[in-house]
Amino acid sequence: MDKYEFAHARSRLGKTQADMAKLLKTSLKAIQSYEQGWRSVPAHAESQILLLVALKGGRKGRKACWIVRQCPPERKRQCPAWEFKAGTLCWFINGTMCEGKPQHGWKEKMKICRSCSVMNSLLESE
């Protein structure tokens, strides 16, 4: 998550920098550093921010990942997003079967998720 995405997410949530610091249990200085690009947003903070944006924006009308990606039945059965019926929150769940195998680590997963329309629909402006 770069500084622009962070600021956009904070705006979508309607939070001040001080509010975000409380939500993410970090300092105001850290939030300011994320928005200035002086520090990178840690994976745990990025995942929480994206989850909050998803929950605030609602998931009505969004298609499940297995529909968007046209996953075959055998891949769906192996995927935790399918197991937990969380096809619009697939980017939040570790071990999803995007590209046919589970990703190891947040950065690897986010590289795939950022090119997927399931996540892009979450990040679009309202």
JSON list of C-alpha atoms in Angstrom, two decimals:
[
{"chain": "A", "resi": 1, "resn": "MET", "atom": "CA", "xyz": [0.00, 0.00, 0.00]},
{"chain": "A", "resi": 2, "resn": "ASP", "atom": "CA", "xyz": [1.55, 3.28, -1.05]},
{"chain": "A", "resi": 3, "resn": "LYS", "atom": "CA", "xyz": [0.99, 6.70, 0.50]},
{"chain": "A", "resi": 4, "resn": "TYR", "atom": "CA", "xyz": [-1.80, 7.59, -1.94]},
{"chain": "A", "resi": 5, "resn": "GLU", "atom": "CA", "xyz": [-3.74, 4.38, -1.26]},
{"chain": "A", "resi": 6, "resn": "PHE", "atom": "CA", "xyz": [-3.33, 4.90, 2.47]},
{"chain": "A", "resi": 7, "resn": "ALA", "atom": "CA", "xyz": [-4.62, 8.49, 2.33]},
{"chain": "A", "resi": 8, "resn": "HIS", "atom": "CA", "xyz": [-7.49, 7.43, 0.05]},
{"chain": "A", "resi": 9, "resn": "ALA", "atom": "CA", "xyz": [-8.48, 4.61, 2.42]},
{"chain": "A", "resi": 10, "resn": "ARG", "atom": "CA", "xyz": [-8.38, 6.96, 5.40]},
{"chain": "A", "resi": 11, "resn": "SER", "atom": "CA", "xyz": [-10.60, 9.38, 3.50]},
{"chain": "A", "resi": 12, "resn": "ARG", "atom": "CA", "xyz": [-13.04, 6.59, 2.56]},
{"chain": "A", "resi": 13, "resn": "LEU", "atom": "CA", "xyz": [-13.25, 5.66, 6.23]},
{"chain": "A", "resi": 14, "resn": "GLY", "atom": "CA", "xyz": [-13.89, 9.28, 7.19]},
{"chain": "A", "resi": 15, "resn": "LYS", "atom": "CA", "xyz": [-11.09, 9.23, 9.76]},
{"chain": "A", "resi": 16, "resn": "THR", "atom": "CA", "xyz": [-8.57, 11.84, 10.81]},
{"chain": "A", "resi": 17, "resn": "GLN", "atom": "CA", "xyz": [-4.92, 10.91, 11.15]},
{"chain": "A", "resi": 18, "resn": "ALA", "atom": "CA", "xyz": [-5.43, 10.78, 14.93]},
{"chain": "A", "resi": 19, "resn": "ASP", "atom": "CA", "xyz": [-8.43, 8.44, 14.47]},
{"chain": "A", "resi": 20, "resn": "MET", "atom": "CA", "xyz": [-6.35, 6.14, 12.25]},
{"chain": "A", "resi": 21, "resn": "ALA", "atom": "CA", "xyz": [-3.57, 6.06, 14.83]},
{"chain": "A", "resi": 22, "resn": "LYS", "atom": "CA", "xyz": [-6.09, 4.81, 17.41]},
{"chain": "A", "resi": 23, "resn": "LEU", "atom": "CA", "xyz": [-7.62, 2.27, 15.02]},
{"chain": "A", "resi": 24, "resn": "LEU", "atom": "CA", "xyz": [-4.23, 0.87, 14.06]},
{"chain": "A", "resi": 25, "resn": "LYS", "atom": "CA", "xyz": [-2.79, 1.15, 17.58]},
{"chain": "A", "resi": 26, "resn": "THR", "atom": "CA", "xyz": [0.13, 3.22, 16.44]},
{"chain": "A", "resi": 27, "resn": "SER", "atom": "CA", "xyz": [1.35, 6.77, 16.81]},
{"chain": "A", "resi": 28, "resn": "LEU", "atom": "CA", "xyz": [0.14, 9.83, 14.98]},
{"chain": "A", "resi": 29, "resn": "LYS", "atom": "CA", "xyz": [3.72, 10.27, 13.77]},
{"chain": "A", "resi": 30, "resn": "ALA", "atom": "CA", "xyz": [3.58, 6.81, 12.13]},
{"chain": "A", "resi": 31, "resn": "ILE", "atom": "CA", "xyz": [0.34, 7.69, 10.31]},
{"chain": "A", "resi": 32, "resn": "GLN", "atom": "CA", "xyz": [1.86, 10.94, 9.09]},
{"chain": "A", "resi": 33, "resn": "SER", "atom": "CA", "xyz": [4.95, 9.03, 7.93]},
{"chain": "A", "resi": 34, "resn": "TYR", "atom": "CA", "xyz": [2.80, 6.57, 5.95]},
{"chain": "A", "resi": 35, "resn": "GLU", "atom": "CA", "xyz": [1.01, 9.43, 4.21]},
{"chain": "A", "resi": 36, "resn": "GLN", "atom": "CA", "xyz": [4.24, 11.26, 3.43]},
{"chain": "A", "resi": 37, "resn": "GLY", "atom": "CA", "xyz": [5.83, 8.09, 2.10]},
{"chain": "A", "resi": 38, "resn": "TRP", "atom": "CA", "xyz": [8.66, 8.21, 4.63]},
{"chain": "A", "resi": 39, "resn": "ARG", "atom": "CA", "xyz": [7.69, 4.80, 6.04]},
{"chain": "A", "resi": 40, "resn": "SER", "atom": "CA", "xyz": [6.03, 1.88, 4.34]},
{"chain": "A", "resi": 41, "resn": "VAL", "atom": "CA", "xyz": [2.68, 0.71, 5.67]},
{"chain": "A", "resi": 42, "resn": "PRO", "atom": "CA", "xyz": [3.21, -2.58, 7.56]},
{"chain": "A", "resi": 43, "resn": "ALA", "atom": "CA", "xyz": [1.31, -5.64, 6.31]},
{"chain": "A", "resi": 44, "resn": "HIS", "atom": "CA", "xyz": [-0.81, -5.93, 9.47]},
{"chain": "A", "resi": 45, "resn": "ALA", "atom": "CA", "xyz": [-1.94, -2.31, 9.14]},
{"chain": "A", "resi": 46, "resn": "GLU", "atom": "CA", "xyz": [-2.62, -2.65, 5.41]},
{"chain": "A", "resi": 47, "resn": "SER", "atom": "CA", "xyz": [-4.78, -5.72, 5.91]},
{"chain": "A", "resi": 48, "resn": "GLN", "atom": "CA", "xyz": [-6.78, -4.05, 8.69]},
{"chain": "A", "resi": 49, "resn": "ILE", "atom": "CA", "xyz": [-7.32, -0.89, 6.64]},
{"chain": "A", "resi": 50, "resn": "LEU", "atom": "CA", "xyz": [-8.52, -2.86, 3.62]},
{"chain": "A", "resi": 51, "resn": "LEU", "atom": "CA", "xyz": [-10.86, -4.92, 5.79]},
{"chain": "A", "resi": 52, "resn": "LEU", "atom": "CA", "xyz": [-12.36, -1.78, 7.32]},
{"chain": "A", "resi": 53, "resn": "VAL", "atom": "CA", "xyz": [-12.83, -0.21, 3.87]},
{"chain": "A", "resi": 54, "resn": "ALA", "atom": "CA", "xyz": [-14.53, -3.42, 2.67]},
{"chain": "A", "resi": 55, "resn": "LEU", "atom": "CA", "xyz": [-16.84, -3.56, 5.68]},
{"chain": "A", "resi": 56, "resn": "LYS", "atom": "CA", "xyz": [-17.75, 0.12, 5.46]},
{"chain": "A", "resi": 57, "resn": "GLY", "atom": "CA", "xyz": [-18.37, -0.04, 1.72]},
{"chain": "A", "resi": 58, "resn": "GLY", "atom": "CA", "xyz": [-20.49, -3.14, 1.92]},
{"chain": "A", "resi": 59, "resn": "ARG", "atom": "CA", "xyz": [-20.22, -6.21, -0.27]},
{"chain": "A", "resi": 60, "resn": "LYS", "atom": "CA", "xyz": [-23.62, -6.08, -1.94]},
{"chain": "A", "resi": 61, "resn": "GLY", "atom": "CA", "xyz": [-23.40, -6.46, -5.67]},
{"chain": "A", "resi": 62, "resn": "ARG", "atom": "CA", "xyz": [-19.80, -7.63, -5.60]},
{"chain": "A", "resi": 63, "resn": "LYS", "atom": "CA", "xyz": [-19.07, -10.97, -7.24]},
{"chain": "A", "resi": 64, "resn": "ALA", "atom": "CA", "xyz": [-17.28, -13.76, -5.42]},
{"chain": "A", "resi": 65, "resn": "CYS", "atom": "CA", "xyz": [-13.71, -14.42, -6.49]},
{"chain": "A", "resi": 66, "resn": "TRP", "atom": "CA", "xyz": [-14.44, -17.95, -7.70]},
{"chain": "A", "resi": 67, "resn": "ILE", "atom": "CA", "xyz": [-17.01, -16.54, -10.13]},
{"chain": "A", "resi": 68, "resn": "VAL", "atom": "CA", "xyz": [-14.74, -13.72, -11.32]},
{"chain": "A", "resi": 69, "resn": "ARG", "atom": "CA", "xyz": [-11.75, -16.03, -11.74]},
{"chain": "A", "resi": 70, "resn": "GLN", "atom": "CA", "xyz": [-13.88, -18.92, -13.07]},
{"chain": "A", "resi": 71, "resn": "CYS", "atom": "CA", "xyz": [-12.26, -21.42, -10.72]},
{"chain": "A", "resi": 72, "resn": "PRO", "atom": "CA", "xyz": [-12.71, -25.10, -11.51]},
{"chain": "A", "resi": 73, "resn": "PRO", "atom": "CA", "xyz": [-14.47, -27.20, -8.84]},
{"chain": "A", "resi": 74, "resn": "GLU", "atom": "CA", "xyz": [-11.28, -28.92, -7.66]},
{"chain": "A", "resi": 75, "resn": "ARG", "atom": "CA", "xyz": [-9.57, -25.56, -7.02]},
{"chain": "A", "resi": 76, "resn": "LYS", "atom": "CA", "xyz": [-12.61, -24.22, -5.17]},
{"chain": "A", "resi": 77, "resn": "ARG", "atom": "CA", "xyz": [-12.64, -27.23, -2.86]},
{"chain": "A", "resi": 78, "resn": "GLN", "atom": "CA", "xyz": [-9.03, -26.51, -1.85]},
{"chain": "A", "resi": 79, "resn": "CYS", "atom": "CA", "xyz": [-9.53, -22.78, -1.31]},
{"chain": "A", "resi": 80, "resn": "PRO", "atom": "CA", "xyz": [-10.28, -21.24, 2.11]},
{"chain": "A", "resi": 81, "resn": "ALA", "atom": "CA", "xyz": [-12.23, -18.40, 0.48]},
{"chain": "A", "resi": 82, "resn": "TRP", "atom": "CA", "xyz": [-14.69, -20.99, -0.87]},
{"chain": "A", "resi": 83, "resn": "GLU", "atom": "CA", "xyz": [-14.72, -22.93, 2.40]},
{"chain": "A", "resi": 84, "resn": "PHE", "atom": "CA", "xyz": [-15.66, -19.83, 4.40]},
{"chain": "A", "resi": 85, "resn": "LYS", "atom": "CA", "xyz": [-17.91, -18.36, 1.65]},
{"chain": "A", "resi": 86, "resn": "ALA", "atom": "CA", "xyz": [-15.79, -15.21, 1.68]},
{"chain": "A", "resi": 87, "resn": "GLY", "atom": "CA", "xyz": [-15.41, -14.63, -2.04]},
{"chain": "A", "resi": 88, "resn": "THR", "atom": "CA", "xyz": [-15.45, -10.84, -1.70]},
{"chain": "A", "resi": 89, "resn": "LEU", "atom": "CA", "xyz": [-12.88, -10.92, 1.11]},
{"chain": "A", "resi": 90, "resn": "CYS", "atom": "CA", "xyz": [-10.55, -13.43, -0.56]},
{"chain": "A", "resi": 91, "resn": "TRP", "atom": "CA", "xyz": [-7.65, -10.95, -0.49]},
{"chain": "A", "resi": 92, "resn": "PHE", "atom": "CA", "xyz": [-7.86, -10.96, 3.33]},
{"chain": "A", "resi": 93, "resn": "ILE", "atom": "CA", "xyz": [-7.63, -14.75, 3.69]},
{"chain": "A", "resi": 94, "resn": "ASN", "atom": "CA", "xyz": [-4.29, -16.52, 3.69]},
{"chain": "A", "resi": 95, "resn": "GLY", "atom": "CA", "xyz": [-3.87, -19.65, 1.60]},
{"chain": "A", "resi": 96, "resn": "THR", "atom": "CA", "xyz": [-6.30, -18.82, -1.20]},
{"chain": "A", "resi": 97, "resn": "MET", "atom": "CA", "xyz": [-5.74, -20.75, -4.42]},
{"chain": "A", "resi": 98, "resn": "CYS", "atom": "CA", "xyz": [-5.31, -17.82, -6.81]},
{"chain": "A", "resi": 99, "resn": "GLU", "atom": "CA", "xyz": [-3.21, -18.80, -9.78]},
{"chain": "A", "resi": 100, "resn": "GLY", "atom": "CA", "xyz": [-3.61, -22.45, -8.76]},
{"chain": "A", "resi": 101, "resn": "LYS", "atom": "CA", "xyz": [-1.50, -22.44, -5.61]},
{"chain": "A", "resi": 102, "resn": "PRO", "atom": "CA", "xyz": [-1.51, -20.73, -2.22]},
{"chain": "A", "resi": 103, "resn": "GLN", "atom": "CA", "xyz": [0.73, -17.71, -1.84]},
{"chain": "A", "resi": 104, "resn": "HIS", "atom": "CA", "xyz": [3.34, -17.53, 0.88]},
{"chain": "A", "resi": 105, "resn": "GLY", "atom": "CA", "xyz": [3.29, -14.16, 2.53]},
{"chain": "A", "resi": 106, "resn": "TRP", "atom": "CA", "xyz": [1.31, -10.94, 2.32]},
{"chain": "A", "resi": 107, "resn": "LYS", "atom": "CA", "xyz": [3.48, -9.19, -0.30]},
{"chain": "A", "resi": 108, "resn": "GLU", "atom": "CA", "xyz": [3.30, -12.11, -2.72]},
{"chain": "A", "resi": 109, "resn": "LYS", "atom": "CA", "xyz": [-0.45, -12.36, -2.22]},
{"chain": "A", "resi": 110, "resn": "MET", "atom": "CA", "xyz": [-1.03, -8.61, -2.63]},
{"chain": "A", "resi": 111, "resn": "LYS", "atom": "CA", "xyz": [0.91, -8.59, -5.91]},
{"chain": "A", "resi": 112, "resn": "ILE", "atom": "CA", "xyz": [-1.68, -11.01, -7.31]},
{"chain": "A", "resi": 113, "resn": "CYS", "atom": "CA", "xyz": [-4.66, -9.39, -5.58]},
{"chain": "A", "resi": 114, "resn": "ARG", "atom": "CA", "xyz": [-3.88, -5.90, -6.87]},
{"chain": "A", "resi": 115, "resn": "SER", "atom": "CA", "xyz": [-4.26, -7.16, -10.44]},
{"chain": "A", "resi": 116, "resn": "CYS", "atom": "CA", "xyz": [-7.63, -8.79, -9.67]},
{"chain": "A", "resi": 117, "resn": "SER", "atom": "CA", "xyz": [-11.00, -7.15, -10.23]},
{"chain": "A", "resi": 118, "resn": "VAL", "atom": "CA", "xyz": [-12.28, -8.48, -6.87]},
{"chain": "A", "resi": 119, "resn": "MET", "atom": "CA", "xyz": [-9.82, -6.26, -5.01]},
{"chain": "A", "resi": 120, "resn": "ASN", "atom": "CA", "xyz": [-9.97, -3.43, -7.52]},
{"chain": "A", "resi": 121, "resn": "SER", "atom": "CA", "xyz": [-13.71, -3.10, -6.96]},
{"chain": "A", "resi": 122, "resn": "LEU", "atom": "CA", "xyz": [-12.97, -2.57, -3.27]},
{"chain": "A", "resi": 123, "resn": "LEU", "atom": "CA", "xyz": [-10.42, 0.16, -3.95]},
{"chain": "A", "resi": 124, "resn": "GLU", "atom": "CA", "xyz": [-12.49, 2.08, -6.51]},
{"chain": "A", "resi": 125, "resn": "SER", "atom": "CA", "xyz": [-13.75, 5.48, -5.51]},
{"chain": "A", "resi": 126, "resn": "GLU", "atom": "CA", "xyz": [-17.35, 5.70, -4.48]}
]
